[in-house]
Short mmCIF file of C-alpha atoms in Angstrom, two decimals:
data_model
loop_
_atom_site.label_atom_id
_atom_site.label_comp_id
_atom_site.label_asym_id
_atom_site.label_seq_id
_atom_site.Cartn_x
_atom_site.Cartn_y
_atom_site.Cartn_z
CA MET I 83 -169.88 19.19 60.09
CA ALA I 84 -170.89 20.93 63.32
CA LEU I 85 -174.64 21.44 63.62
CA ARG I 86 -176.98 23.45 65.82
CA ILE I 87 -179.46 20.88 67.14
CA LEU I 88 -182.59 21.75 69.13
CA PHE I 89 -183.89 18.85 71.22
CA LEU I 90 -187.61 19.07 72.01
CA THR I 91 -188.92 16.76 74.74
CA ASN I 92 -191.58 16.62 77.43
CA LEU I 93 -189.26 15.37 80.20
CA TYR I 94 -185.55 15.60 80.81
CA PRO I 95 -183.41 14.29 83.70
CA PRO I 96 -183.43 14.34 86.61
CA PHE I 97 -187.20 13.84 86.21
CA VAL I 98 -187.58 10.67 84.17
CA ILE I 99 -190.14 7.91 83.73
CA GLY I 100 -187.98 5.47 81.82
CA GLY I 101 -185.68 4.89 78.89
CA TYR I 102 -187.28 7.49 76.60
CA GLU I 103 -186.05 10.44 78.66
CA ILE I 104 -182.68 8.90 79.48
CA ALA I 105 -182.05 8.16 75.78
CA CYS I 106 -182.86 11.76 74.87
CA ALA I 107 -180.46 13.13 77.46
CA GLN I 108 -177.69 10.70 76.49
CA THR I 109 -178.06 11.67 72.83
CA ALA I 110 -178.10 15.41 73.54
CA GLU I 111 -175.04 15.23 75.77
CA ALA I 112 -173.16 13.00 73.32
CA MET I 113 -173.90 15.36 70.43
CA ARG I 114 -172.41 18.18 72.48
CA SER I 115 -169.32 16.08 73.17
CA ARG I 116 -168.97 15.55 69.40
CA GLY I 117 -168.75 19.28 68.84
CA HIS I 118 -172.33 20.13 67.93
CA GLU I 119 -174.10 23.12 69.45
CA VAL I 120 -177.07 21.77 71.38
CA GLN I 121 -180.06 23.33 73.06
CA VAL I 122 -182.79 21.39 74.88
CA LEU I 123 -186.32 22.76 75.23
CA THR I 124 -188.22 20.90 77.92
CA THR I 125 -190.42 21.26 81.02
CA TRP I 126 -189.61 22.31 84.54
CA SER I 127 -188.60 19.58 87.01
CA HIS I 128 -189.58 19.29 90.66
CA VAL I 129 -186.86 16.69 91.30
CA PRO I 130 -183.81 18.01 93.21
CA GLN I 131 -180.65 18.11 91.10
CA GLU I 132 -177.12 17.36 92.25
CA THR I 133 -175.75 20.07 89.98
CA LYS I 134 -177.20 23.22 88.46
CA THR I 135 -179.04 22.79 85.17
CA PRO I 136 -176.67 23.77 82.34
CA GLU I 137 -177.60 26.90 80.42
CA TRP I 138 -178.19 24.92 77.22
CA VAL I 139 -181.11 23.05 78.87
CA ARG I 140 -184.04 25.48 78.75
CA ARG I 141 -186.86 24.47 81.11
CA ARG I 142 -189.49 26.77 79.64
CA LEU I 143 -192.43 24.47 78.92
CA ASP I 144 -195.49 23.63 81.00
CA LEU I 145 -196.33 19.96 81.47
CA HIS I 146 -199.99 18.99 81.04
CA TRP I 147 -201.18 15.57 82.12
CA TYR I 148 -204.48 13.83 81.53
CA VAL I 149 -205.74 12.71 84.96
CA PRO I 150 -208.61 10.19 84.55
CA HIS I 151 -209.89 10.38 88.13
CA MET I 152 -210.57 14.14 88.07
CA PRO I 153 -214.31 14.61 88.74
CA ASN I 154 -214.78 17.62 86.43
CA GLN I 155 -214.95 16.20 82.91
CA THR I 156 -214.59 19.63 81.28
CA LEU I 157 -211.35 20.39 83.07
CA GLU I 158 -210.18 16.86 82.33
CA ALA I 159 -210.82 17.22 78.60
CA ARG I 160 -209.19 20.66 78.47
CA ASP I 161 -206.06 19.35 80.15
CA LEU I 162 -205.95 16.48 77.69
CA HIS I 163 -206.30 18.97 74.82
CA SER I 164 -203.34 20.97 76.14
CA ALA I 165 -201.35 17.76 76.56
CA VAL I 166 -201.69 16.23 73.11
CA CYS I 167 -203.05 18.96 70.84
CA SER I 168 -202.17 22.58 71.62
CA SER I 169 -200.67 24.53 74.49
CA TYR I 170 -200.35 28.08 73.20
CA SER I 171 -197.62 29.17 75.64
CA ASN I 172 -195.55 26.08 74.84
CA THR I 173 -195.88 26.68 71.09
CA LEU I 174 -194.69 30.27 71.62
CA HIS I 175 -191.66 29.01 73.55
CA LEU I 176 -190.82 26.74 70.62
CA LEU I 177 -191.19 29.67 68.22
CA ASP I 178 -188.88 31.71 70.43
CA ALA I 179 -186.28 28.91 70.41
CA LEU I 180 -186.46 28.63 66.62
CA THR I 181 -186.12 32.39 66.22
CA ASN I 182 -183.20 32.86 68.59
CA PHE I 183 -181.27 29.58 68.30
CA ARG I 184 -181.83 29.07 64.55
CA PRO I 185 -181.20 25.30 64.65
CA ASP I 186 -180.01 23.38 61.61
CA VAL I 187 -182.29 20.55 62.70
CA VAL I 188 -184.87 19.94 65.44
CA SER I 189 -184.80 16.57 67.18
CA ALA I 190 -188.28 15.92 68.60
CA TRP I 191 -188.78 13.16 71.17
CA ASN I 192 -191.82 12.51 73.37
CA LEU I 193 -194.29 15.32 72.69
CA THR I 194 -197.17 14.00 74.81
CA GLY I 195 -197.95 16.39 77.64
CA ILE I 196 -196.71 19.57 75.95
CA GLY I 197 -199.19 20.11 73.10
CA GLY I 198 -197.20 18.20 70.52
CA LEU I 199 -199.56 18.49 67.53
CA ALA I 200 -199.38 22.29 67.38
CA MET I 201 -195.61 22.12 67.79
CA MET I 202 -195.16 19.75 64.85
CA ASP I 203 -197.44 21.96 62.76
CA LEU I 204 -195.22 24.94 63.59
CA LEU I 205 -192.09 23.03 62.57
CA ASN I 206 -193.70 22.22 59.23
CA HIS I 207 -194.96 25.78 58.77
CA VAL I 208 -191.56 27.44 59.16
CA GLY I 209 -189.81 24.71 57.18
CA VAL I 210 -187.12 23.78 59.67
CA PRO I 211 -185.72 20.27 59.11
CA TRP I 212 -186.83 17.99 61.94
CA THR I 213 -186.67 14.41 63.11
CA LEU I 214 -189.03 12.48 65.38
CA TYR I 215 -187.70 9.77 67.67
CA LEU I 216 -190.54 7.38 68.50
CA GLY I 217 -189.93 5.62 71.78
CA ASP I 218 -193.70 5.29 72.27
CA ARG I 219 -196.88 5.76 70.28
CA VAL I 220 -197.13 9.55 70.17
CA PRO I 221 -199.11 9.53 66.87
CA VAL I 222 -201.70 7.21 68.44
CA ASP I 223 -202.08 9.47 71.48
CA ILE I 224 -202.80 12.39 69.18
CA ALA I 225 -205.14 10.59 66.78
CA ALA I 226 -207.11 8.96 69.60
CA ASN I 227 -207.59 12.13 71.65
CA VAL I 228 -208.01 14.89 69.04
CA PRO I 229 -211.10 14.86 66.78
CA ALA I 230 -210.46 14.85 63.04
CA ASP I 231 -211.86 18.36 62.47
CA VAL I 232 -209.55 19.75 65.15
CA ARG I 233 -206.58 17.85 63.73
CA GLY I 234 -207.40 19.48 60.40
CA ILE I 235 -206.58 22.90 61.83
CA PHE I 236 -203.01 21.66 62.28
CA ASN I 237 -202.85 19.90 58.89
CA ALA I 238 -203.09 16.50 60.52
CA ARG I 239 -206.31 14.76 59.52
CA GLY I 240 -204.18 11.77 58.57
CA GLY I 241 -200.44 11.36 58.77
CA GLU I 242 -199.48 14.42 56.73
CA VAL I 243 -198.11 16.27 59.77
CA TYR I 244 -195.28 13.69 59.89
CA GLU I 245 -194.40 13.75 56.18
CA GLN I 246 -191.61 16.33 56.47
CA ALA I 247 -189.95 14.55 59.40
CA ARG I 248 -187.16 12.00 59.43
CA ILE I 249 -188.63 9.20 61.55
CA PHE I 250 -186.73 7.05 64.03
CA SER I 251 -188.42 4.17 65.85
CA VAL I 252 -187.15 1.93 68.61
CA SER I 253 -188.79 -1.15 67.07
CA GLN I 254 -190.84 -2.49 64.18
CA ASN I 255 -193.35 -3.56 66.84
CA LEU I 256 -194.01 0.10 67.59
CA LEU I 257 -194.43 1.07 63.93
CA ASP I 258 -196.88 -1.79 63.45
CA GLU I 259 -198.87 -0.71 66.51
CA ILE I 260 -199.04 2.90 65.35
CA GLU I 261 -200.37 1.84 61.95
CA ALA I 262 -202.86 -0.62 63.45
CA GLU I 263 -204.21 1.82 66.05
CA SER I 264 -204.21 5.07 64.07
CA SER I 265 -203.87 4.06 60.38
CA ILE I 266 -200.79 6.29 60.26
CA SER I 267 -197.79 5.01 58.36
CA PHE I 268 -194.68 6.79 57.19
CA PRO I 269 -194.32 6.68 53.39
CA GLN I 270 -190.88 8.31 53.68
CA GLY I 271 -189.77 5.28 55.69
CA ALA I 272 -188.50 4.98 59.22
CA ASP I 273 -185.07 4.19 60.63
CA ILE I 274 -185.08 1.52 63.31
CA VAL I 275 -182.80 2.87 66.02
CA ALA I 276 -183.24 0.35 68.79
CA GLY I 277 -182.37 0.91 72.41
CA TRP I 278 -178.77 0.92 73.52
CA ALA I 279 -176.62 0.82 76.60
CA ASP I 280 -173.59 2.92 77.46
CA LEU I 281 -171.31 0.40 79.19
CA SER I 282 -168.43 2.77 79.88
CA GLN I 283 -169.10 2.68 83.65
CA SER I 284 -169.90 -1.03 84.02
CA LEU I 285 -167.99 -3.38 86.33
CA PRO I 286 -166.76 -6.97 85.94
CA HIS I 287 -169.46 -9.43 86.98
CA GLN I 288 -169.21 -11.21 90.31
CA PRO I 289 -169.50 -15.04 90.45
CA TYR I 290 -173.01 -16.28 89.68
CA LEU I 291 -175.22 -17.96 92.31
CA GLN I 292 -172.86 -17.19 95.16
CA ASN I 293 -173.44 -19.49 98.13
CA GLY I 294 -176.23 -21.16 96.18
CA LYS I 295 -178.47 -18.09 96.31
CA ALA I 296 -180.11 -16.57 93.22
CA ARG I 297 -180.06 -12.78 93.20
CA PHE I 298 -182.59 -11.13 90.90
CA VAL I 299 -182.93 -7.45 90.04
CA ALA I 300 -185.54 -5.28 88.31
CA ALA I 301 -185.34 -1.61 87.32
CA SER I 302 -188.30 0.27 85.86
CA SER I 303 -191.34 2.28 86.80
CA ILE I 304 -193.16 0.50 89.62
CA GLY I 305 -196.60 -0.48 88.37
CA PRO I 306 -198.78 -3.15 86.75
CA HIS I 307 -197.71 -2.36 83.18
CA LYS I 308 -194.09 -3.13 84.06
CA GLY I 309 -195.05 -6.38 85.78
CA THR I 310 -194.27 -5.49 89.40
CA GLU I 311 -197.22 -7.55 90.60
CA LEU I 312 -196.01 -10.55 88.60
CA ILE I 313 -192.58 -10.28 90.20
CA VAL I 314 -194.03 -10.26 93.71
CA GLU I 315 -196.40 -13.15 92.95
CA ALA I 316 -193.65 -15.22 91.33
CA SER I 317 -191.44 -14.55 94.36
CA ALA I 318 -194.18 -15.96 96.58
CA GLN I 319 -194.23 -19.13 94.48
CA LEU I 320 -190.47 -19.51 94.73
CA GLN I 321 -190.55 -19.00 98.47
CA SER I 322 -193.21 -21.68 98.89
CA SER I 323 -191.00 -24.04 96.88
CA GLY I 324 -188.06 -23.51 99.23
CA VAL I 325 -185.86 -21.67 96.70
CA ASP I 326 -183.06 -19.53 98.14
CA PHE I 327 -183.31 -16.18 96.36
CA SER I 328 -183.72 -12.43 96.68
CA VAL I 329 -185.23 -9.72 94.48
CA ASP I 330 -184.14 -6.08 94.52
CA ILE I 331 -186.44 -3.65 92.69
CA PHE I 332 -185.20 -0.20 91.66
CA GLY I 333 -187.53 2.56 90.50
CA GLU I 334 -190.32 4.91 91.47
CA GLY I 335 -194.09 4.59 91.21
CA ASP I 336 -196.80 2.95 93.28
CA VAL I 337 -194.27 1.58 95.76
CA PRO I 338 -196.52 1.47 98.89
CA ARG I 339 -199.00 -0.81 97.12
CA TYR I 340 -196.35 -3.40 96.34
CA VAL I 341 -194.60 -3.09 99.67
CA ASP I 342 -197.95 -3.95 101.29
CA MET I 343 -198.39 -6.82 98.86
CA ALA I 344 -194.97 -8.21 99.72
CA LYS I 345 -195.78 -7.95 103.44
CA ARG I 346 -199.08 -9.80 103.00
CA LEU I 347 -197.21 -12.59 101.25
CA ARG I 348 -194.48 -12.55 103.92
CA LEU I 349 -191.78 -11.64 101.45
CA GLU I 350 -190.14 -8.82 103.44
CA GLU I 351 -186.87 -10.76 103.64
CA ARG I 352 -186.95 -11.68 99.96
CA VAL I 353 -188.20 -8.64 98.03
CA ARG I 354 -186.82 -5.14 98.58
CA PHE I 355 -187.83 -1.83 97.01
CA LEU I 356 -184.72 0.34 96.87
CA GLY I 357 -185.83 3.51 95.08
CA SER I 358 -184.11 5.00 92.06
CA LEU I 359 -180.47 4.97 91.11
CA PRO I 360 -178.69 7.12 88.54
CA TYR I 361 -178.02 5.29 85.28
CA THR I 362 -174.29 4.74 85.86
CA ASP I 363 -174.82 3.55 89.45
CA LEU I 364 -177.46 1.11 88.23
CA LEU I 365 -175.05 -0.34 85.67
CA ARG I 366 -172.46 -0.88 88.38
CA ALA I 367 -175.04 -2.54 90.60
CA TYR I 368 -175.91 -5.18 87.97
CA SER I 369 -172.57 -6.90 88.51
CA ALA I 370 -173.89 -8.35 91.79
CA TYR I 371 -177.02 -10.01 90.32
CA ASP I 372 -177.66 -13.26 88.47
CA ALA I 373 -180.62 -12.26 86.28
CA PHE I 374 -182.69 -9.19 85.40
CA LEU I 375 -186.51 -9.37 85.62
CA CYS I 376 -188.58 -7.62 82.95
CA PRO I 377 -192.12 -9.08 82.74
CA THR I 378 -193.33 -5.89 81.06
CA TRP I 379 -196.58 -5.55 79.11
CA GLU I 380 -196.54 -6.96 75.60
CA ARG I 381 -196.91 -3.57 73.90
CA ASP I 382 -193.88 -2.06 75.63
CA PRO I 383 -192.16 -0.42 72.62
CA PHE I 384 -188.60 -1.05 73.76
CA PRO I 385 -187.59 -1.18 77.43
CA PHE I 386 -183.97 -0.05 77.59
CA ALA I 387 -183.16 -1.46 81.02
CA PRO I 388 -182.75 -5.11 79.91
CA LEU I 389 -180.04 -4.00 77.47
CA GLY I 390 -178.05 -2.39 80.25
CA ALA I 391 -178.32 -5.55 82.32
CA ALA I 392 -177.41 -7.80 79.37
CA GLY I 393 -174.39 -5.62 78.65
CA CYS I 394 -173.30 -6.06 82.27
CA TYR I 395 -173.36 -9.88 81.97
CA THR I 396 -176.69 -10.11 83.82
CA PRO I 397 -179.10 -12.05 81.55
CA PRO I 398 -182.64 -10.63 81.26
CA ILE I 399 -185.82 -12.63 81.79
CA LEU I 400 -188.28 -10.70 79.64
CA THR I 401 -191.70 -10.81 78.02
CA ARG I 402 -191.52 -12.76 74.79
CA ASN I 403 -193.14 -10.20 72.48
CA CYS I 404 -192.14 -6.79 73.86
CA GLY I 405 -190.13 -4.49 71.59
CA THR I 406 -186.74 -5.44 73.06
CA SER I 407 -187.37 -9.08 72.18
CA GLU I 408 -186.78 -8.14 68.52
CA ARG I 409 -183.07 -7.82 69.26
CA LEU I 410 -182.40 -10.51 71.90
CA VAL I 411 -182.37 -14.22 71.07
CA ASP I 412 -184.08 -16.60 73.52
CA GLY I 413 -181.59 -18.97 75.12
CA VAL I 414 -178.64 -16.99 73.75
CA HIS I 415 -178.85 -13.48 75.22
CA CYS I 416 -181.90 -13.84 77.46
CA ILE I 417 -184.75 -16.01 78.71
CA LYS I 418 -188.08 -15.16 77.09
CA ILE I 419 -191.32 -15.86 78.93
CA GLU I 420 -195.05 -15.63 78.50
CA ARG I 421 -196.34 -12.76 80.61
CA THR I 422 -197.74 -14.86 83.44
CA THR I 423 -196.80 -15.36 87.05
CA GLU I 424 -196.31 -19.07 86.43
CA ASP I 425 -193.90 -18.67 83.52
CA LEU I 426 -191.90 -15.98 85.31
CA ALA I 427 -191.64 -18.21 88.39
CA ARG I 428 -190.56 -21.13 86.19
CA ALA I 429 -187.75 -19.11 84.61
CA MET I 430 -186.59 -17.78 87.98
CA ALA I 431 -186.59 -21.32 89.42
CA GLU I 432 -184.49 -22.59 86.50
CA VAL I 433 -181.92 -19.86 87.13
CA ALA I 434 -181.86 -20.61 90.85
CA ALA I 435 -181.43 -24.34 90.22
CA GLY I 436 -178.39 -23.75 88.00
CA ARG I 437 -180.10 -25.06 84.86
CA VAL I 438 -179.17 -21.92 82.90
CA ASP I 439 -175.57 -21.25 81.83
CA LEU I 440 -175.60 -17.69 83.11
CA ALA I 441 -171.92 -17.04 82.37
CA LYS I 442 -172.28 -18.08 78.71
CA MET I 443 -175.49 -16.10 78.30
CA GLY I 444 -173.90 -13.11 80.01
CA ARG I 445 -170.94 -13.13 77.63
CA ALA I 446 -173.26 -13.33 74.62
CA GLY I 447 -175.28 -10.40 75.93
CA ARG I 448 -172.16 -8.35 76.47
CA ARG I 449 -170.96 -9.01 72.90
CA LEU I 450 -174.34 -7.98 71.47
CA ILE I 451 -174.49 -4.72 73.40
CA GLU I 452 -170.87 -3.85 72.68
CA GLY I 453 -171.49 -4.46 68.97
CA ASP I 454 -174.88 -4.09 67.30
CA LEU I 455 -176.59 -2.31 70.21
CA SER I 456 -173.76 -0.10 71.41
CA PHE I 457 -174.43 3.54 72.20
CA GLU I 458 -171.71 4.71 69.81
CA ARG I 459 -173.14 2.70 66.90
CA HIS I 460 -176.60 4.19 67.28
CA LEU I 461 -175.16 7.63 67.92
CA ASP I 462 -173.29 7.42 64.61
CA LYS I 463 -176.55 6.52 62.87
CA MET I 464 -178.47 9.42 64.38
CA GLU I 465 -175.66 11.89 63.74
CA ARG I 466 -175.60 10.90 60.06
CA ALA I 467 -179.37 11.35 59.91
CA PHE I 468 -179.11 14.82 61.47
CA GLU I 469 -176.44 15.78 58.94
CA GLU I 470 -178.49 14.41 56.03
CA SER I 471 -181.64 16.18 57.25
CA ALA I 472 -180.01 19.57 57.75
CA ARG I 473 -180.54 21.99 54.89
CA PRO I 474 -180.72 25.78 54.52
CA TRP I 475 -183.96 27.32 55.75
CA GLU I 476 -184.93 30.87 56.48
CA MET I 477 -186.68 31.77 59.74
CA LEU I 478 -188.82 34.73 58.75
CA ASP I 479 -189.31 37.25 61.53
CA ASP I 480 -193.01 37.50 60.82
CA PRO I 481 -194.84 39.51 63.51
CA LYS I 482 -198.09 37.88 62.39
CA LEU I 483 -196.90 34.34 63.11
CA PRO I 484 -197.76 34.43 66.86
CA LEU I 485 -201.23 35.63 65.83
CA LEU I 486 -201.59 32.68 63.47
CA LEU I 487 -200.56 30.31 66.26
CA PHE I 488 -203.10 31.90 68.58
CA LEU I 489 -205.82 31.67 65.93
CA LYS I 490 -205.18 27.96 65.44
CA HIS I 491 -205.06 27.34 69.17
CA ASN I 492 -208.19 29.33 69.90
CA LEU I 493 -210.10 27.73 67.02
CA SER I 494 -209.12 24.27 68.23
CA VAL I 495 -210.44 25.09 71.72
CA ARG I 496 -213.67 26.56 70.32
CA LEU I 497 -214.32 23.51 68.18
CA ARG I 498 -213.74 21.22 71.16
CA PHE I 499 -215.48 23.12 73.92
CA GLY I 500 -217.66 25.79 72.32
#
């Protein structure tokens, strides 16, 4: 059954932060390839594109970020309100998309930064079937940054705003965190749709530990939460121990800080920061490395990058209790570590010394990604959910609806800021 699916997301390639945005784009494009009519409603992008944005990707939304270091607290709070609660112009763009595209189902992804609470309230108000893919703790962001009386305007004092949605989550870890931090659970249940990797462009792996040198790779946002500092510090420990190794780090972020750190530790010949690569190019690159480094923070809902590496026969070294660890078995598909410099350095040293059967672990990782964590398997699951969620609904051309949206928005601002 061919569906009209509206994807709603804060970011869309080429501007991405991590796996959340890439997963959204992969799903949207794959749904189109399966014969569904797709439209994406997202924000503008300042990143240059190799090709022109297709007409079905509508960059209509404004992106609002909460910037903690801004000196004016009033402006700071107002920007945060627009980001997580209500951005009137963005809500109108969503209304316009619903009116003109008439989707059978709306697939909502990361709504932080675009006034997600008002948008979900609109979806509930008009009665369109919708799903919410949780790749991070969007409900916590809303509950923590919008007072209860303001949430009440949008029928969201508790978790009722989510009750009409079909919920997907990348991990049980994330669902547990959302409930612990916001007291929001999902009585209708949630489908665990873990991360995946599309291995169609991967290459055969090169021999491991060529010429006795261990080649490590990392790919993520560059920053403390992803463990960049731990990687540099662990590299310094390996260098002082006389280990022959290299580390290539792909991604964007606070690169100058870590380049300076590597220089201070005299690691210029060992640690390189190589910028970003497109997803398919990154998968091809993994074939030249012995292990993938992912010392991410413990609450990381589900970093996708280790799955791509595992599927390319490059075993991940990853934080023991991050979301991805739910699906990878220590010593079988990966090496799990405590999130410390010392434990990361220990694991890297074991790889470099040949004490890990990288080929066996690489084959196990490949089998897992090709099977249980394949892109096609998860795509089938989401497509079935879209089909099950779709039902007849009538978009009433009510000229008073924009006024209702404005009233809710204006009242929310008045309650917050007087």
